[in-house]
Short mmCIF file of C-alpha atoms and ligand atoms in Angstrom, two decimals:
data_model
loop_
_atom_site.label_atom_id
_atom_site.label_comp_id
_atom_site.label_asym_id
_atom_site.label_seq_id
_atom_site.Cartn_x
_atom_site.Cartn_y
_atom_site.Cartn_z
CA MET A 23 -23.96 30.14 9.60
CA THR A 24 -25.46 28.52 6.49
CA ALA A 25 -27.68 25.55 7.28
CA LYS A 26 -27.64 22.72 4.73
CA PRO A 27 -30.59 20.35 4.27
CA VAL A 28 -29.67 16.71 4.99
CA ASP A 29 -30.07 14.51 1.94
CA ALA A 30 -31.49 11.24 3.30
CA THR A 31 -31.34 9.59 -0.15
CA THR A 32 -27.53 9.70 -0.10
CA HIS A 33 -27.49 8.28 3.44
CA HIS A 34 -29.69 5.35 2.29
CA LYS A 35 -27.62 4.68 -0.80
CA ILE A 36 -24.34 4.56 1.18
CA SER A 37 -26.01 2.17 3.67
CA GLU A 38 -27.27 -0.05 0.86
CA LEU A 39 -23.77 -0.33 -0.66
CA GLY A 40 -22.19 -0.86 2.77
CA GLN A 41 -24.71 -3.59 3.61
CA ARG A 42 -23.99 -5.31 0.29
CA VAL A 43 -20.22 -5.39 0.94
CA LEU A 44 -20.81 -6.65 4.50
CA SER A 45 -22.88 -9.50 3.07
CA GLY A 46 -19.99 -10.55 0.81
CA GLY A 47 -21.11 -8.62 -2.29
CA HIS A 48 -19.18 -6.20 -4.48
CA ILE A 49 -19.74 -2.66 -5.69
CA SER A 50 -19.50 -1.70 -9.36
CA ARG A 51 -17.07 0.82 -10.88
CA ASP A 52 -19.96 3.34 -11.25
CA GLU A 53 -21.07 2.88 -7.66
CA ALA A 54 -17.49 3.32 -6.45
CA SER A 55 -17.10 6.47 -8.53
CA TRP A 56 -20.25 7.84 -6.89
CA LEU A 57 -18.67 7.23 -3.45
CA PHE A 58 -15.39 8.88 -4.48
CA ASN A 59 -17.41 11.95 -5.50
CA LEU A 60 -19.27 12.43 -2.20
CA GLU A 61 -18.69 16.01 -1.08
CA SER A 62 -20.45 16.84 2.18
CA SER A 63 -18.73 16.00 5.45
CA ALA A 64 -21.98 14.40 6.74
CA ASP A 65 -21.97 11.97 3.78
CA ILE A 66 -18.24 11.29 4.11
CA LEU A 67 -18.65 10.50 7.82
CA ASP A 68 -21.49 8.11 6.89
CA LEU A 69 -19.12 6.46 4.43
CA LEU A 70 -16.39 6.17 7.07
CA SER A 71 -18.73 4.51 9.56
CA TRP A 72 -19.60 1.82 6.96
CA ALA A 73 -15.94 1.38 6.02
CA ASN A 74 -15.22 0.89 9.72
CA ARG A 75 -17.94 -1.80 9.93
CA ILE A 76 -16.53 -3.56 6.86
CA ARG A 77 -13.03 -3.52 8.38
CA GLU A 78 -14.38 -4.95 11.64
CA GLN A 79 -16.36 -7.65 9.85
CA PHE A 80 -13.41 -8.90 7.76
CA LYS A 81 -10.43 -7.97 9.93
CA GLY A 82 -11.74 -7.90 13.51
CA ASN A 83 -9.57 -5.69 15.68
CA LYS A 84 -6.25 -6.84 14.18
CA ILE A 85 -3.91 -4.29 12.66
CA HIS A 86 -1.01 -5.50 10.55
CA LEU A 87 2.22 -3.53 11.14
CA CYS A 88 5.09 -3.32 8.65
CA SER A 89 8.40 -1.53 8.67
CA ILE A 90 11.08 -1.04 6.03
CA VAL A 91 14.85 -0.92 5.75
CA ASN A 92 16.33 1.20 2.99
CA ALA A 93 18.63 -1.55 1.72
CA LYS A 94 20.14 0.49 -1.13
CA ALA A 95 19.64 4.24 -1.18
CA GLY A 96 19.61 6.95 -3.83
CA ALA A 97 21.17 7.27 -7.31
CA CYS A 98 18.24 5.45 -8.91
CA SER A 99 18.14 5.44 -12.73
CA GLU A 100 14.35 5.94 -12.78
CA ASN A 101 12.57 9.30 -12.93
CA CYS A 102 9.53 8.79 -10.64
CA SER A 103 8.36 12.38 -10.09
CA PHE A 104 7.53 11.90 -6.40
CA CYS A 105 10.80 10.27 -5.39
CA SER A 106 13.76 11.83 -3.62
CA GLN A 107 15.99 8.88 -4.57
CA SER A 108 15.88 9.43 -8.32
CA SER A 109 19.20 10.50 -9.87
CA HIS A 110 17.19 12.81 -12.18
CA TYR A 111 16.57 15.31 -9.34
CA GLN A 112 18.70 17.24 -6.84
CA THR A 113 17.24 16.35 -3.46
CA GLY A 114 20.18 15.80 -1.10
CA SER A 115 18.85 12.33 -0.28
CA PRO A 116 21.48 9.84 1.04
CA LYS A 117 23.21 7.41 -1.34
CA TYR A 118 24.74 4.01 -0.43
CA GLY A 119 25.13 0.50 -1.87
CA PHE A 120 23.40 -2.69 -0.79
CA VAL A 121 23.42 -3.10 3.01
CA ASP A 122 25.45 -5.55 5.10
CA PRO A 123 23.65 -8.03 7.38
CA GLU A 124 23.88 -5.90 10.57
CA PRO A 125 21.34 -3.13 9.82
CA VAL A 126 18.88 -5.76 8.63
CA THR A 127 19.30 -7.81 11.83
CA GLU A 128 18.85 -4.64 13.89
CA ALA A 129 15.62 -3.83 12.01
CA ALA A 130 14.34 -7.37 12.70
CA ASP A 131 15.11 -7.02 16.43
CA GLU A 132 13.35 -3.66 16.54
CA ALA A 133 10.34 -5.07 14.68
CA ASN A 134 10.10 -8.02 17.04
CA LYS A 135 10.16 -5.72 20.07
CA ASN A 136 7.28 -3.63 18.66
CA ALA A 137 4.90 -6.37 17.43
CA VAL A 138 5.72 -5.54 13.82
CA THR A 139 4.75 -8.44 11.53
CA ALA A 140 7.07 -7.81 8.58
CA VAL A 141 10.25 -6.00 7.62
CA GLY A 142 10.68 -5.07 3.97
CA LEU A 143 14.06 -4.65 2.29
CA VAL A 144 13.64 -1.74 -0.11
CA ALA A 145 16.15 -0.93 -2.85
CA ALA A 146 16.31 2.24 -4.96
CA TRP A 147 17.09 0.85 -8.39
CA LYS A 148 15.21 -0.02 -11.55
CA GLY A 149 14.99 -3.71 -10.82
CA LEU A 150 16.66 -6.98 -10.05
CA ASN A 151 18.42 -9.33 -12.50
CA GLU A 152 20.17 -12.63 -12.06
CA GLY A 153 23.77 -12.22 -10.84
CA PRO A 154 25.78 -11.41 -7.69
CA MET A 155 23.29 -8.76 -6.49
CA LEU A 156 20.45 -11.28 -6.54
CA ASP A 157 22.68 -13.68 -4.56
CA GLU A 158 23.28 -10.97 -1.96
CA VAL A 159 19.58 -10.07 -1.74
CA CYS A 160 18.72 -13.75 -1.27
CA ASP A 161 21.34 -13.99 1.52
CA ARG A 162 19.69 -11.09 3.40
CA ILE A 163 16.25 -12.71 2.99
CA ARG A 164 17.56 -16.08 4.23
CA GLU A 165 19.18 -14.41 7.27
CA LEU A 166 15.94 -12.61 8.13
CA LYS A 167 13.92 -15.81 7.75
CA ALA A 168 16.41 -17.85 9.81
CA GLY A 169 16.35 -15.21 12.58
CA GLY A 170 12.64 -16.02 13.00
CA LYS A 171 11.85 -12.57 14.38
CA THR A 172 9.89 -11.15 11.49
CA ARG A 173 8.43 -12.01 8.08
CA PRO A 174 10.95 -11.09 5.38
CA ASP A 175 9.42 -8.92 2.67
CA ALA A 176 11.12 -6.98 -0.10
CA SER A 177 10.54 -4.24 -2.63
CA LEU A 178 13.25 -4.51 -5.25
CA GLY A 179 11.77 -3.01 -8.39
CA ILE A 180 11.08 -4.53 -11.76
CA ILE A 181 11.62 -8.21 -12.47
CA LYS A 182 11.98 -9.38 -16.05
CA LYS A 183 12.43 -13.13 -15.59
CA GLN A 184 10.48 -15.86 -13.84
CA GLU A 185 13.77 -17.33 -12.50
CA VAL A 186 14.42 -14.19 -10.42
CA ALA A 187 11.01 -14.43 -8.73
CA ASN A 188 11.55 -18.17 -8.16
CA ARG A 189 14.94 -17.54 -6.52
CA LEU A 190 13.37 -14.98 -4.14
CA LYS A 191 10.67 -17.48 -3.20
CA GLU A 192 13.25 -20.22 -2.59
CA ALA A 193 15.20 -17.84 -0.32
CA GLY A 194 12.08 -17.49 1.85
CA LEU A 195 10.47 -14.31 0.55
CA GLU A 196 6.75 -14.27 1.32
CA CYS A 197 5.55 -10.89 0.14
CA TYR A 198 6.89 -8.41 -2.46
CA GLY A 199 6.09 -4.71 -2.56
CA HIS A 200 5.51 -3.29 -6.01
CA ASN A 201 3.13 -0.36 -6.26
CA LEU A 202 1.11 0.40 -9.37
CA GLU A 203 1.38 4.03 -8.12
CA SER A 204 -1.76 5.33 -9.87
CA SER A 205 -4.21 4.50 -12.64
CA ARG A 206 -2.89 3.29 -15.99
CA ARG A 207 -4.06 6.66 -17.42
CA PHE A 208 -2.12 8.79 -14.88
CA PHE A 209 0.99 6.59 -14.61
CA PRO A 210 2.95 8.35 -17.43
CA ASN A 211 2.65 11.60 -15.40
CA THR A 212 4.59 9.91 -12.60
CA CYS A 213 7.32 8.10 -14.54
CA THR A 214 8.56 7.69 -18.12
CA THR A 215 11.58 5.41 -17.62
CA HIS A 216 9.38 2.33 -17.22
CA THR A 217 5.72 1.57 -17.85
CA PHE A 218 2.58 0.48 -16.05
CA ASP A 219 2.81 -2.77 -18.02
CA ASP A 220 6.39 -3.38 -16.76
CA ARG A 221 4.89 -3.25 -13.28
CA LEU A 222 2.03 -5.64 -14.11
CA GLU A 223 4.50 -8.06 -15.72
CA THR A 224 6.62 -8.08 -12.53
CA ILE A 225 3.55 -8.83 -10.44
CA GLY A 226 2.66 -11.69 -12.80
CA TYR A 227 6.09 -13.37 -12.26
CA LEU A 228 5.82 -12.94 -8.49
CA LYS A 229 2.35 -14.44 -8.33
CA LYS A 230 3.45 -17.37 -10.45
CA ALA A 231 6.29 -17.96 -7.98
CA GLY A 232 3.74 -18.05 -5.13
CA ILE A 233 4.81 -14.75 -3.56
CA LYS A 234 2.13 -12.55 -2.00
CA ILE A 235 1.68 -9.07 -3.44
CA CYS A 236 1.87 -5.76 -1.63
CA SER A 237 0.77 -3.17 -4.17
CA GLY A 238 -0.91 0.19 -3.87
CA GLY A 239 -0.17 3.73 -4.86
CA ILE A 240 0.30 7.35 -3.97
CA ILE A 241 -2.51 9.88 -3.76
CA GLY A 242 -2.09 13.63 -4.04
CA MET A 243 0.13 13.57 -7.15
CA GLY A 244 -2.39 15.56 -9.20
CA GLU A 245 -4.50 12.56 -10.21
CA THR A 246 -8.31 12.77 -10.31
CA ARG A 247 -10.79 10.87 -8.15
CA GLU A 248 -11.48 8.68 -11.20
CA ASP A 249 -7.77 7.78 -11.29
CA ARG A 250 -7.93 6.75 -7.62
CA CYS A 251 -11.04 4.69 -8.32
CA ASP A 252 -9.36 2.96 -11.30
CA LEU A 253 -6.26 2.24 -9.21
CA ALA A 254 -8.40 0.48 -6.58
CA PHE A 255 -10.05 -1.68 -9.26
CA GLU A 256 -6.66 -2.50 -10.86
CA LEU A 257 -5.41 -3.63 -7.43
CA LYS A 258 -8.50 -5.79 -7.03
CA ALA A 259 -7.87 -7.29 -10.48
CA ILE A 260 -4.24 -8.19 -9.75
CA GLY A 261 -5.24 -9.74 -6.40
CA ALA A 262 -3.02 -7.53 -4.21
CA ASN A 263 -2.88 -8.87 -0.64
CA VAL A 264 -1.64 -5.69 1.00
CA VAL A 265 -2.61 -2.31 -0.46
CA PRO A 266 -0.39 0.55 0.73
CA VAL A 267 -1.98 3.97 0.41
CA ASN A 268 0.77 6.60 0.41
CA ILE A 269 -0.08 10.27 0.58
CA LEU A 270 2.32 12.48 -1.33
CA ASN A 271 4.88 14.22 0.85
CA PRO A 272 6.21 16.76 -1.65
CA ILE A 273 10.02 16.63 -1.63
CA PRO A 274 11.93 19.80 -2.62
CA GLY A 275 13.81 19.21 -5.86
CA THR A 276 11.29 16.72 -7.31
CA PRO A 277 8.74 17.67 -10.01
CA PHE A 278 5.91 17.26 -7.47
CA ALA A 279 7.57 19.57 -4.92
CA LYS A 280 4.88 22.23 -5.22
CA ASN A 281 1.79 19.98 -5.31
CA GLU A 282 -1.11 21.20 -3.18
CA PRO A 283 -1.74 18.82 -0.26
CA LEU A 284 -5.00 16.85 -0.33
CA PRO A 285 -7.59 17.88 2.30
CA VAL A 286 -7.78 15.47 5.24
CA MET A 287 -11.41 14.53 4.49
CA GLU A 288 -10.47 13.69 0.88
CA ILE A 289 -7.72 11.36 2.14
CA LEU A 290 -10.05 9.64 4.62
CA LYS A 291 -12.76 9.31 1.97
CA THR A 292 -10.24 7.68 -0.41
CA ILE A 293 -9.25 5.13 2.24
CA ALA A 294 -12.93 4.36 2.89
CA CYS A 295 -13.64 3.89 -0.83
CA PHE A 296 -10.67 1.50 -1.06
CA ARG A 297 -12.18 -0.49 1.85
CA PHE A 298 -15.53 -0.75 -0.01
CA ILE A 299 -13.75 -2.00 -3.17
CA LEU A 300 -11.19 -4.22 -1.37
CA PRO A 301 -13.09 -5.47 1.70
CA ARG A 302 -10.71 -8.34 2.65
CA GLN A 303 -7.36 -6.82 1.71
CA GLU A 304 -4.93 -5.27 4.17
CA ILE A 305 -5.24 -1.56 3.46
CA MET A 306 -2.06 -0.07 4.80
CA ILE A 307 -1.47 3.61 5.38
CA ALA A 308 2.15 4.21 4.55
CA GLY A 309 4.25 7.23 3.51
CA GLY A 310 3.01 10.76 4.11
CA ARG A 311 0.69 9.82 6.99
CA THR A 312 2.12 12.09 9.68
CA VAL A 313 2.66 15.15 7.51
CA ASN A 314 -0.74 14.99 5.75
CA LEU A 315 -3.08 13.75 8.50
CA ARG A 316 -1.51 15.28 11.59
CA ASP A 317 -4.07 15.04 14.47
CA ALA A 318 -6.50 13.04 12.31
CA GLN A 319 -4.16 10.01 12.03
CA SER A 320 -6.27 7.78 14.26
CA MET A 321 -9.26 8.29 11.94
CA ILE A 322 -7.63 6.07 9.28
CA PHE A 323 -8.97 3.01 11.12
CA MET A 324 -12.49 4.40 11.14
CA ALA A 325 -11.97 4.92 7.40
CA GLY A 326 -11.22 1.19 7.06
CA ALA A 327 -7.42 0.92 7.22
CA SER A 328 -6.22 -2.38 8.69
CA ALA A 329 -2.46 -1.98 8.41
CA LEU A 330 0.13 0.61 9.22
CA MET A 331 3.68 1.33 8.14
CA VAL A 332 5.59 2.16 11.31
CA GLY A 333 9.09 3.44 11.96
CA ASN A 334 10.76 5.86 9.60
CA TYR A 335 10.02 5.89 5.88
CA LEU A 336 12.75 5.58 3.25
CA THR A 337 13.91 9.19 3.35
CA THR A 338 11.45 10.98 5.65
CA LEU A 339 10.55 10.68 9.31
CA ASN A 340 7.45 9.12 10.82
CA GLN A 341 6.12 9.55 14.35
CA PRO A 342 7.78 7.26 16.95
CA VAL A 343 6.58 3.63 16.97
CA GLU A 344 5.66 3.95 20.66
CA LYS A 345 3.17 6.68 19.76
CA ASP A 346 1.59 4.47 17.07
CA LEU A 347 1.34 1.53 19.48
CA GLN A 348 -0.33 3.78 22.05
CA MET A 349 -2.78 5.01 19.39
CA LEU A 350 -3.75 1.39 18.60
CA LYS A 351 -4.13 0.54 22.28
CA ASP A 352 -6.35 3.57 22.87
CA LEU A 353 -8.61 2.48 20.00
CA GLY A 354 -8.83 -1.15 21.21
CA LEU A 355 -6.87 -2.39 18.18
CA ASP A 356 -4.39 -5.27 18.36
CA PRO A 357 -1.16 -5.41 16.33
CA ASN A 358 -0.14 -8.91 17.45
CA TRP A 359 -0.36 -11.51 14.67
CA ASP A 360 1.01 -14.98 15.33
CA ASN A 361 1.07 -15.91 11.70
CA HIS A 362 -0.43 -13.56 9.20
CA ASP A 363 -0.61 -15.72 6.09
CA PHE A 364 -3.42 -13.85 4.26
CA SER A 365 -5.66 -16.94 4.36
CA ASP A 366 -8.57 -14.61 5.17
CA GLN A 367 -8.43 -13.17 1.64
CA GLU A 368 -9.87 -14.22 -1.68
CA GLU A 369 -7.17 -14.74 -4.32
CA GLY A 370 -7.41 -12.58 -7.44
CA GLY A 371 -6.34 -13.55 -10.95
CA CYS A 372 -2.86 -14.29 -12.26
CA GLY A 373 -1.65 -10.71 -11.91
CA CYS A 374 -2.35 -9.69 -15.50
CA GLY A 375 -4.48 -6.80 -14.26
CA LYS A 376 -7.55 -7.68 -16.32
CA GLU A 377 -10.76 -7.52 -14.31
CA SER A 378 -12.13 -10.44 -16.32
CA CYS A 379 -9.12 -12.70 -15.60
CA GLU A 380 -10.26 -16.21 -14.74
CA THR A 381 -6.81 -17.76 -14.36
CA GLU A 382 -6.38 -19.22 -10.90
CA ALA A 383 -3.72 -17.54 -8.84
CA VAL A 384 -0.97 -19.80 -7.54
CA ALA A 385 -1.37 -20.32 -3.83
CA GLY A 386 1.56 -19.18 -1.72
S1 SF4 B 409 10.29 5.18 -6.75
FE1 SF4 B 409 11.82 3.51 -6.85
S2 SF4 B 409 12.18 3.25 -9.06
FE2 SF4 B 409 11.20 5.27 -8.82
S3 SF4 B 409 12.92 6.71 -8.64
FE3 SF4 B 409 12.34 6.15 -6.54
S4 SF4 B 409 13.69 4.43 -6.01
FE4 SF4 B 409 13.76 4.67 -8.25
#
C-alpha cells in the first residue's frame, strides 16, 4: 500500500469556494477549472460534500423528475456523432412518424402515477417550421396541458423563427429542451450539419417567447475537462433553468461507438463542478446514468444533482421507475412538486450566450 500525504491546502480552498457559493457568491472560470482538475479521491469527496450542501441550501430535499416520449423516431437528417437516430449511421434504431395522441396520454398517466413533474415530447429531426407539423405538435401540447396530469415540455430541434416559439408558448409549452451538447470549441466534433450558434439562436427565440430552457450536454464524447467547464459557463450565460447532464452511452454504428467510458469519480466530480457553477439550476442526470454509474447512481445527489430523468430514454433502457423512487425514498429525497415554476432561480440573459449579457430575460 502506498500512503499519500493529505494536502490540507486543497481541503481549505474547496471549503472556501463552497462557502462562497452557499453565501450567494459565484466562482470564476479559473476557480472552476481548478475544481474540474482535482485528482485525488479525498479531494473529490470533499468537493461532493460541498456540492451536496449547496444542493440542500438551494433545493432542499426536492428532486425534480422528468420523463420523455419519443414523439418521432429515427431517420434524422443531422449527423450528431453520439446519436442512434441519425440517418447517417447504421444503428438499427426504430423509425416512425409523429405520434398520435394515445401514447402521449399514456405517458402522462404513467408520469402522474410516479410523481413525475414533466413529460417531454422529443422529435428526431433537424427542427420545427411553421406548417401542418407545427399544428400537430401544438395539438399534442394542448392535449397534455388540458389533461392536467403533467407539465408539457418538448424537445423539437432548431427553431428559425420567433413565430414558431410563440405558437408553442400559446399552445401551453412551458419548457423546451435544447442541449448545447458541449463547449463551442468541441461542438464541431459532435455535429457538422448545424452549428453551436444555430442552437443559441433557437434558445434566444424560446426565451423571448417566455419559455423556460432545459439545456445541458453530454460528457464522455472525448471532450476535455476545460470543454466541460466552458459548457457549464455557457449554460449559466444563457440562463438555462434545467441542465441535463448526459453521460455518453456509446451506440454501435455511431462514430463514438468505441469511446472509452469516463471513470465514475470523473462523472461525479463533473456533476459537483456544475453544482458549484449553477447553484440554483435543476441539474438533471439524464441519458447514460445506469450504464455508466451502475451501483454509484445514488451518489449523484451527493454530487449536487437535483433532478432525474426517469423511465426509458429515447432508444436505450433505464432502470425501472419504481427502483428510482425507492432510491429517493431511501435517501430522504422528495420527488413531489405541486407546481415547479422555477421561481427559485435567478434569470440569466436573453439567451445570446454571452457572459456579459445585460439584457433582461423575459419572465415566463
Ligand atoms: S441528436 Fe437530435 S438532431 Fe442530432 S441526430 Fe439525433 S435526433 Fe437528430
